[in-house]
Short mmCIF file of C-alpha atoms and ligand atoms in Angstrom, two decimals:
data_model
loop_
_atom_site.label_atom_id
_atom_site.label_comp_id
_atom_site.label_asym_id
_atom_site.label_seq_id
_atom_site.Cartn_x
_atom_site.Cartn_y
_atom_site.Cartn_z
CA MET A 15 35.15 59.31 77.31
CA ASN A 16 38.52 58.86 75.60
CA LYS A 17 39.20 60.89 72.53
CA PRO A 18 38.16 59.30 69.28
CA LEU A 19 40.71 58.05 66.87
CA ARG A 20 40.23 60.23 63.83
CA ILE A 21 40.63 58.36 60.56
CA GLY A 22 41.34 59.63 57.02
CA ILE A 23 40.65 57.27 54.17
CA ALA A 24 42.03 57.75 50.63
CA GLY A 25 40.56 55.47 48.00
CA LEU A 26 36.82 54.69 48.10
CA GLY A 27 36.56 51.63 45.88
CA THR A 28 35.21 48.25 47.02
CA VAL A 29 37.55 48.06 50.09
CA GLY A 30 37.22 51.78 51.12
CA SER A 31 33.40 51.65 51.00
CA ALA A 32 33.27 48.33 52.85
CA LEU A 33 35.57 49.76 55.53
CA ILE A 34 33.40 52.83 56.10
CA ASN A 35 30.28 50.61 56.42
CA LEU A 36 32.10 48.17 58.72
CA ILE A 37 33.32 50.98 61.09
CA ASP A 38 29.79 52.30 61.18
CA ARG A 39 28.15 48.92 61.66
CA LYS A 40 30.56 47.75 64.42
CA GLN A 41 31.12 51.12 66.06
CA GLU A 42 29.99 50.06 69.55
CA LEU A 43 31.98 46.76 69.54
CA LEU A 44 35.11 48.67 68.28
CA ARG A 45 34.62 51.37 70.88
CA GLN A 46 34.48 48.82 73.70
CA ARG A 47 37.50 46.89 72.42
CA CYS A 48 39.64 49.90 71.62
CA GLY A 49 38.60 51.89 74.63
CA ARG A 50 37.78 54.82 72.33
CA PRO A 51 35.53 55.52 69.36
CA LEU A 52 36.74 55.25 65.85
CA GLU A 53 35.62 58.13 63.71
CA VAL A 54 36.15 58.62 59.96
CA THR A 55 36.78 62.33 59.77
CA GLY A 56 38.21 62.76 56.30
CA ILE A 57 37.94 61.00 52.93
CA SER A 58 39.41 61.41 49.45
CA ALA A 59 38.92 59.74 46.07
CA ARG A 60 39.19 60.59 42.39
CA ASP A 61 35.54 61.45 41.87
CA LYS A 62 33.52 63.16 44.59
CA ASN A 63 30.23 62.76 42.74
CA LYS A 64 30.30 59.01 42.17
CA ALA A 65 27.39 57.17 43.73
CA ARG A 66 28.60 55.39 46.87
CA ASP A 67 26.87 53.05 49.34
CA PHE A 68 27.55 55.13 52.47
CA GLU A 69 26.53 58.44 53.85
CA MET A 70 29.27 61.05 53.95
CA GLY A 71 27.72 62.75 56.96
CA ALA A 72 30.27 64.91 58.79
CA MET A 73 33.28 63.48 56.89
CA GLN A 74 35.41 66.12 55.33
CA TRP A 75 36.02 65.56 51.63
CA ILE A 76 39.51 66.54 50.51
CA ASP A 77 40.26 66.25 46.76
CA ASN A 78 43.97 65.79 47.16
CA PRO A 79 44.92 62.64 49.17
CA VAL A 80 48.32 64.09 50.09
CA GLU A 81 46.52 66.97 51.82
CA LEU A 82 44.30 64.47 53.67
CA ALA A 83 47.42 62.55 54.75
CA LYS A 84 48.82 65.61 56.44
CA SER A 85 45.49 67.07 57.73
CA ASP A 86 45.26 68.18 61.34
CA ASN A 87 41.83 66.59 61.29
CA ILE A 88 43.18 63.00 61.30
CA ASP A 89 45.40 60.79 63.54
CA CYS A 90 45.58 57.84 61.26
CA PHE A 91 45.76 57.68 57.46
CA ILE A 92 44.38 54.70 55.46
CA GLU A 93 45.82 54.30 51.94
CA LEU A 94 43.52 52.21 49.64
CA ILE A 95 44.51 53.80 46.37
CA GLY A 96 46.99 51.20 45.12
CA GLY A 97 49.98 51.38 42.82
CA ASP A 98 53.67 51.20 43.74
CA GLU A 99 54.49 54.89 42.92
CA GLY A 100 52.81 58.21 42.42
CA VAL A 101 49.97 59.43 44.64
CA ALA A 102 49.79 56.29 46.80
CA LYS A 103 53.49 56.60 47.80
CA ASP A 104 53.35 60.37 48.08
CA CYS A 105 50.52 60.29 50.56
CA VAL A 106 51.94 57.47 52.72
CA VAL A 107 55.28 59.31 52.96
CA ALA A 108 53.45 62.57 53.74
CA ALA A 109 51.34 60.93 56.43
CA LEU A 110 54.45 59.27 58.10
CA ASN A 111 56.39 62.54 57.95
CA ALA A 112 53.48 64.31 59.53
CA GLY A 113 53.52 61.84 62.43
CA LYS A 114 50.27 60.01 61.39
CA HIS A 115 49.91 56.27 61.82
CA VAL A 116 49.33 54.60 58.46
CA VAL A 117 47.35 51.58 57.41
CA THR A 118 47.77 50.37 53.79
CA ALA A 119 46.46 47.42 51.82
CA ASN A 120 49.02 48.17 49.05
CA LYS A 121 51.25 45.12 48.49
CA ALA A 122 52.97 46.63 45.40
CA LEU A 123 53.99 49.73 47.34
CA LEU A 124 55.34 47.70 50.23
CA ALA A 125 57.10 45.20 47.96
CA LYS A 126 59.00 48.13 46.30
CA HIS A 127 59.36 50.66 49.10
CA GLY A 128 58.55 48.78 52.31
CA VAL A 129 61.95 49.14 53.94
CA GLU A 130 62.07 52.86 53.31
CA LEU A 131 58.50 53.34 54.63
CA ALA A 132 59.21 51.09 57.67
CA ALA A 133 62.25 53.35 58.47
CA LEU A 134 60.13 56.49 58.18
CA ALA A 135 57.52 55.00 60.55
CA GLU A 136 60.17 54.02 63.07
CA LYS A 137 61.70 57.53 62.89
CA ALA A 138 58.29 59.13 63.47
CA GLY A 139 57.34 56.70 66.24
CA VAL A 140 54.14 55.69 64.49
CA LEU A 141 52.68 52.42 63.38
CA LEU A 142 52.74 51.25 59.75
CA ASN A 143 50.24 48.40 59.49
CA TYR A 144 49.53 46.45 56.30
CA GLU A 145 47.57 43.26 57.28
CA ALA A 146 45.31 43.49 54.21
CA ALA A 147 48.29 43.61 51.83
CA VAL A 148 48.96 39.88 52.14
CA ALA A 149 46.31 37.15 51.93
CA GLY A 150 43.29 39.47 52.37
CA GLY A 151 41.42 38.61 55.55
CA ILE A 152 44.00 36.18 57.03
CA PRO A 153 45.88 37.84 59.95
CA ILE A 154 49.23 36.51 58.82
CA ILE A 155 51.20 39.72 59.28
CA LYS A 156 50.34 39.95 62.96
CA VAL A 157 51.26 36.27 63.40
CA MET A 158 54.65 36.70 61.68
CA ARG A 159 55.45 40.09 63.11
CA GLU A 160 54.42 39.48 66.72
CA SER A 161 53.42 36.00 67.59
CA LEU A 162 56.47 34.24 66.19
CA SER A 163 59.02 36.54 67.72
CA ALA A 164 60.80 33.68 69.41
CA ASN A 165 60.86 31.44 66.36
CA SER A 166 63.29 31.14 63.45
CA VAL A 167 61.29 30.55 60.32
CA GLU A 168 62.60 27.97 57.92
CA ARG A 169 59.99 28.29 55.16
CA VAL A 170 56.85 30.24 54.47
CA TYR A 171 54.62 29.30 51.57
CA GLY A 172 51.13 29.72 50.50
CA ILE A 173 48.33 30.28 48.03
CA LEU A 174 48.43 34.04 47.94
CA ASN A 175 46.28 34.84 44.95
CA GLY A 176 42.53 34.16 45.06
CA THR A 177 42.08 34.59 41.31
CA CYS A 178 44.57 31.91 40.39
CA ASN A 179 43.25 29.49 42.94
CA TYR A 180 39.71 30.10 41.70
CA ILE A 181 40.80 29.50 38.11
CA LEU A 182 42.69 26.24 38.93
CA THR A 183 39.83 25.01 41.08
CA ARG A 184 37.22 25.56 38.43
CA MET A 185 39.36 24.12 35.62
CA GLU A 186 39.79 21.00 37.68
CA ASP A 187 36.17 20.71 38.91
CA GLU A 188 34.39 21.59 35.69
CA GLY A 189 36.96 20.88 32.96
CA LEU A 190 36.75 24.51 31.83
CA SER A 191 39.39 26.44 29.93
CA PHE A 192 41.74 28.86 31.59
CA GLU A 193 40.11 31.76 29.62
CA GLU A 194 36.60 30.98 30.75
CA CYS A 195 37.57 30.78 34.41
CA LEU A 196 39.59 34.05 34.18
CA ALA A 197 36.56 35.88 32.70
CA ASP A 198 34.35 34.66 35.56
CA ALA A 199 37.00 35.76 38.17
CA GLN A 200 37.03 39.20 36.63
CA ARG A 201 33.25 39.37 36.59
CA LEU A 202 33.16 38.36 40.30
CA GLY A 203 35.66 41.22 41.17
CA TYR A 204 38.53 39.02 42.40
CA ALA A 205 41.07 39.91 39.72
CA GLU A 206 43.39 42.95 39.68
CA ALA A 207 42.61 45.74 37.19
CA ASP A 208 45.21 44.16 34.94
CA PRO A 209 44.67 40.43 35.34
CA THR A 210 48.15 39.54 34.07
CA PHE A 211 49.20 40.65 37.55
CA ASP A 212 47.23 37.77 38.98
CA VAL A 213 47.76 35.03 36.42
CA GLU A 214 51.41 35.71 35.69
CA GLY A 215 52.24 35.54 39.38
CA TYR A 216 53.31 39.15 40.08
CA ASP A 217 50.56 39.74 42.69
CA THR A 218 51.72 36.58 44.55
CA ALA A 219 55.35 37.80 44.27
CA HIS A 220 54.52 41.16 45.87
CA LYS A 221 52.89 39.36 48.82
CA LEU A 222 55.68 36.78 49.07
CA ALA A 223 58.41 39.52 49.15
CA ILE A 224 56.73 40.97 52.26
CA LEU A 225 56.40 37.54 53.93
CA CYS A 226 59.99 36.73 53.14
CA SER A 227 61.25 39.85 54.89
CA LEU A 228 59.20 39.12 57.96
CA ALA A 229 60.31 35.49 57.94
CA PHE A 230 64.04 35.99 57.64
CA GLY A 231 64.65 39.57 58.75
CA THR A 232 66.03 40.45 55.34
CA GLN A 233 65.58 43.44 53.13
CA ILE A 234 62.50 43.22 50.87
CA ALA A 235 63.75 41.83 47.50
CA ALA A 236 60.74 41.60 45.20
CA ASP A 237 62.89 41.92 42.05
CA GLU A 238 64.81 38.80 42.98
CA ILE A 239 61.85 36.48 42.92
CA TYR A 240 61.62 33.71 40.34
CA VAL A 241 58.14 34.09 38.87
CA GLU A 242 56.04 31.79 36.61
CA GLY A 243 52.31 32.14 36.33
CA ILE A 244 49.51 29.71 35.53
CA SER A 245 48.61 30.68 31.99
CA SER A 246 50.52 27.70 30.57
CA ILE A 247 48.64 25.21 32.71
CA THR A 248 46.20 23.08 30.76
CA TYR A 249 43.36 20.77 31.83
CA ASP A 250 45.63 17.86 30.67
CA ASP A 251 48.20 18.87 33.27
CA ILE A 252 45.57 19.04 35.99
CA LYS A 253 44.17 15.60 35.04
CA ALA A 254 47.66 14.02 34.82
CA ALA A 255 48.53 15.54 38.17
CA GLY A 256 45.42 14.01 39.72
CA GLU A 257 46.26 10.60 38.27
CA MET A 258 49.66 10.82 39.94
CA GLY A 259 48.24 11.81 43.34
CA TYR A 260 48.87 15.55 43.10
CA ARG A 261 46.94 18.85 42.62
CA ILE A 262 48.31 21.96 40.96
CA LYS A 263 48.36 25.25 42.97
CA LEU A 264 50.09 28.53 42.33
CA LEU A 265 52.35 28.77 45.37
CA GLY A 266 54.67 31.49 46.63
CA VAL A 267 57.55 29.90 48.52
CA ALA A 268 60.28 31.55 50.51
CA GLN A 269 62.78 29.24 52.07
CA MET A 270 66.16 29.54 53.75
CA THR A 271 68.76 27.33 52.06
CA ASP A 272 72.52 26.84 52.60
CA SER A 273 73.28 29.10 49.61
CA GLY A 274 70.84 31.90 50.50
CA VAL A 275 67.12 32.64 50.40
CA GLU A 276 65.00 31.02 47.76
CA GLN A 277 61.97 33.03 46.70
CA ARG A 278 59.86 31.54 43.98
CA VAL A 279 56.36 31.75 42.59
CA HIS A 280 55.22 29.02 40.20
CA PRO A 281 52.54 26.37 39.60
CA THR A 282 53.35 23.70 42.07
CA MET A 283 52.29 20.04 42.53
CA VAL A 284 51.17 19.41 46.04
CA PRO A 285 50.14 15.94 47.38
CA ILE A 286 46.39 15.64 46.92
CA ASN A 287 45.84 14.79 50.60
CA SER A 288 47.87 17.69 51.94
CA SER A 289 46.08 20.61 53.73
CA ILE A 290 47.20 23.08 51.04
CA ALA A 291 45.64 20.93 48.26
CA GLN A 292 42.24 21.26 49.99
CA ILE A 293 42.20 25.09 49.63
CA SER A 294 39.75 25.79 46.87
CA GLY A 295 38.27 28.79 45.12
CA VAL A 296 39.18 32.29 46.06
CA THR A 297 40.45 31.15 49.46
CA ASN A 298 44.12 31.81 50.39
CA ALA A 299 46.34 29.88 52.73
CA VAL A 300 49.68 30.50 54.26
CA ALA A 301 51.86 27.84 55.86
CA ILE A 302 54.92 28.49 58.08
CA ASP A 303 57.62 26.00 59.17
CA ALA A 304 59.28 27.38 62.25
CA ASP A 305 61.80 25.80 64.66
CA ILE A 306 59.93 26.13 67.89
CA VAL A 307 56.24 25.98 67.05
CA GLY A 308 56.57 23.57 64.15
CA GLN A 309 54.10 24.04 61.28
CA LEU A 310 51.28 26.57 61.23
CA ILE A 311 48.71 26.84 58.46
CA MET A 312 46.09 29.55 58.22
CA SER A 313 43.43 29.80 55.52
CA GLY A 314 40.63 32.25 54.75
CA PRO A 315 39.32 34.66 52.14
CA GLY A 316 42.08 36.33 50.23
CA ALA A 317 40.12 38.96 48.38
CA GLY A 318 36.80 40.80 48.46
CA GLY A 319 35.62 43.99 50.16
CA ASP A 320 34.52 42.72 53.60
CA ALA A 321 37.50 40.28 54.07
CA THR A 322 39.94 43.04 53.20
CA ALA A 323 38.12 45.64 55.29
CA SER A 324 38.20 43.21 58.21
CA ALA A 325 42.02 43.18 58.04
CA VAL A 326 42.23 47.01 57.66
CA ALA A 327 39.79 47.50 60.61
CA GLY A 328 41.98 45.20 62.73
CA ASP A 329 45.02 47.32 61.97
CA ILE A 330 43.09 50.51 62.82
CA ALA A 331 41.97 48.94 66.11
CA ASP A 332 45.62 48.23 67.00
CA ILE A 333 46.44 51.86 66.39
CA ALA A 334 43.47 53.00 68.50
CA LYS A 335 44.75 50.82 71.39
CA SER A 336 48.30 52.18 71.11
CA ARG A 337 49.28 55.16 73.26
CA PRO A 338 51.55 58.17 72.38
CA GLY A 339 55.04 57.68 73.62
CA HIS A 340 54.56 53.92 73.71
CA GLN A 341 57.49 52.27 71.83
CA HIS A 342 55.87 50.77 68.73
CA GLY A 343 57.31 47.57 67.23
CA PRO A 344 59.05 47.88 63.85
CA ALA A 345 56.81 47.56 60.80
CA LEU A 346 58.80 44.66 59.37
CA GLY A 347 59.25 42.84 62.69
CA THR A 348 62.94 43.60 62.68
CA PRO A 349 64.13 47.24 63.01
CA SER A 350 64.83 48.55 59.47
CA GLU A 351 68.44 49.41 60.23
CA ILE A 352 69.31 45.81 61.12
CA LEU A 353 67.50 44.03 58.31
CA GLN A 354 70.05 41.78 56.67
CA SER A 355 70.88 42.31 53.01
CA TYR A 356 69.18 39.72 50.90
CA LYS A 357 71.35 36.91 49.63
CA LYS A 358 69.67 35.15 46.79
CA ALA A 359 69.90 31.35 46.22
CA ARG A 360 70.29 30.44 42.56
CA MET A 361 67.13 28.99 41.10
CA ARG A 362 69.18 26.41 39.28
CA ALA A 363 70.36 25.14 42.63
CA HIS A 364 66.73 24.47 43.71
CA GLU A 365 66.28 20.91 44.83
CA GLY A 366 62.98 19.00 44.66
CA GLY A 367 60.93 16.53 42.72
CA TYR A 368 59.49 17.38 39.34
CA PHE A 369 56.45 16.49 37.27
CA ILE A 370 57.21 16.35 33.52
CA ARG A 371 54.63 15.98 30.79
CA LEU A 372 55.90 15.38 27.27
CA THR A 373 53.97 14.84 24.08
CA VAL A 374 56.13 12.70 21.85
CA VAL A 375 55.96 11.16 18.39
CA ASP A 376 54.88 7.52 18.62
CA LYS A 377 57.79 5.60 17.24
CA ALA A 378 60.37 3.01 18.36
CA GLY A 379 63.16 4.26 20.57
CA VAL A 380 61.60 7.59 21.71
CA PHE A 381 60.76 6.37 25.17
CA ALA A 382 64.29 4.96 25.53
CA SER A 383 65.91 8.18 24.42
CA VAL A 384 63.89 10.19 26.90
CA ALA A 385 64.91 7.82 29.64
CA THR A 386 68.61 8.08 28.58
CA ARG A 387 68.48 11.88 28.68
CA MET A 388 67.11 11.76 32.22
CA ALA A 389 69.72 9.17 33.30
CA GLU A 390 72.59 11.35 31.83
CA GLN A 391 71.69 14.04 34.34
CA ASN A 392 71.49 11.42 37.12
CA ILE A 393 67.74 11.99 37.44
CA SER A 394 65.97 9.11 39.08
CA LEU A 395 62.35 8.55 38.22
CA GLU A 396 59.72 7.77 40.86
CA SER A 397 56.99 6.97 38.31
CA ILE A 398 56.36 7.10 34.62
CA VAL A 399 53.10 6.72 32.75
CA GLN A 400 52.51 6.52 29.00
CA HIS A 401 48.91 6.45 27.90
CA ARG A 402 47.97 4.66 24.75
CA GLY A 403 46.53 6.74 21.90
CA GLY A 404 47.15 10.03 23.69
CA LYS A 405 45.86 13.23 22.28
CA ASN A 406 47.97 16.23 21.57
CA ASP A 407 46.85 19.43 23.26
CA ASN A 408 49.46 21.54 21.56
CA ASN A 409 47.47 21.86 18.29
CA SER A 410 50.25 20.17 16.35
CA PRO A 411 49.22 18.81 12.98
CA ASP A 412 50.83 15.51 14.00
CA THR A 413 48.02 14.42 16.38
CA SER A 414 47.73 10.99 14.86
CA THR A 415 51.06 9.87 16.35
CA ALA A 416 51.07 11.92 19.52
CA GLN A 417 51.76 10.06 22.80
CA PRO A 418 51.89 11.70 26.25
CA ILE A 419 54.63 10.69 28.68
CA ILE A 420 54.20 11.74 32.27
CA MET A 421 57.10 11.34 34.74
CA ILE A 422 57.57 12.14 38.34
CA THR A 423 61.16 12.46 39.44
CA HIS A 424 62.83 11.79 42.74
CA GLU A 425 64.59 14.80 44.28
CA THR A 426 66.97 16.39 41.84
CA THR A 427 68.17 19.89 40.89
CA GLU A 428 66.60 22.46 38.69
CA GLN A 429 69.87 22.58 36.73
CA ALA A 430 69.65 18.82 35.97
CA ILE A 431 65.97 18.98 34.86
CA ARG A 432 66.55 21.95 32.63
CA LEU A 433 69.53 20.31 30.91
CA ALA A 434 67.62 17.05 30.45
CA LEU A 435 64.67 18.86 28.94
CA GLU A 436 66.87 20.96 26.63
CA ASN A 437 68.49 17.68 25.35
CA ILE A 438 65.17 15.96 24.98
CA GLU A 439 63.95 18.89 22.85
CA THR A 440 67.08 18.84 20.75
CA ASP A 441 66.54 15.11 20.02
CA GLY A 442 63.49 16.22 18.02
CA HIS A 443 60.91 13.66 19.15
CA LEU A 444 58.63 16.18 20.95
CA ILE A 445 55.42 17.61 19.76
CA GLY A 446 55.10 21.08 21.35
CA LYS A 447 56.93 22.26 24.46
CA PRO A 448 57.62 20.00 27.45
CA GLN A 449 55.66 20.92 30.62
CA MET A 450 57.65 20.96 33.84
CA ILE A 451 56.02 21.57 37.23
CA ARG A 452 57.91 21.59 40.53
CA ILE A 453 56.66 19.40 43.44
CA GLU A 454 56.56 20.94 46.93
CA LYS A 455 56.80 18.67 49.88
N1 HSE B 28 43.65 40.02 42.87
C1 HSE B 28 44.01 39.60 44.18
C2 HSE B 28 43.63 38.09 44.31
C3 HSE B 28 43.23 40.42 45.23
O1 HSE B 28 43.05 37.58 43.37
O2 HSE B 28 43.96 37.49 45.28
C4 HSE B 28 43.91 40.49 46.55
O3 HSE B 28 45.19 40.92 46.48
#
């Protein structure tokens, strides 16, 4: 029988435990498919005595994950600790330097140090796999890194955070508040330890930074991403979007433009009949526009123990099938030394349609002045709706005279929209802040 692949796992939370149980449950299938058994030989976590739902059996417990990463007792190191610095980074670097293959689910680490880690893996001739870091159980890294080798990607975008999609779906379906839905997402275990990472868009941004590098062969540039979260989205926005034929999703979008690469995370209006609009709950989806294949869209569970463990186990199986001396593909699809430097497109140059929701004082001339401010910036309106007797959701004392105005613009620039809204605010007819949501085709 071929020698087993010896696996060391650091981090035994939801995903680590699910992975150990999965490898145990599917050991015969994995052995057949990999041509060798997979054996968890070492584990490490913060607290050895914590109750866990698997038997330790012959697994060696090592308190220090960096020691486990270098141990002679493993061939492959699995990092499920999390965090973009500290022990997670130390043990991944130690494992790569010791010539171990590495699998990680750590998007924050890759978003910050992915290029450096990819270079270390290339130098050591080992695999650095990270399928679970982006969109949970969806095998998007493999598709972008391997299957699309002959394609030039034009745009990659998606719903990359299950917590936000869950919140937006429940707000729409049940008319609940943002806070109620977030509390449920936390209770169900979808949200990050600090939920602002989810709802303010940073988790999506980390995942997008990785996809962007794979798509365009550029250095990872997470700090260059324009990020807006969903905490300012109200039920009134969701309802108004629906009336105009749109649904609101938090999207991460990376797109090649004439002036550079646009990377942005923000609430987005998508046509209600589009595939991406149908993605509900904790489900993630990633869409790719590429020159040869056209459009691909993949959806599936973006969070949760089993879905994430499925992606990690797939990465481990790839390692088990690889052979020493075999030339492994680069971790980021393009060899790290020829990744292009990242050229950022200015957000103000972004072109697209916009949804604007204003709450205005109900008096003569206000509507005309809003229209004038839009016209001054050469913004053409596709549709405009003003409801009678609107209600103000900004808790202004002036609710008796509040009137909502909802506009959809034709394609324009971010610069024009921002100037128009600044001028509308200066005119002093608004109650509360204007809401502006970008439309994605
Ligand atoms: N908190 C993340 C989400 C988990 O909600 O999608 C997976 O990264």
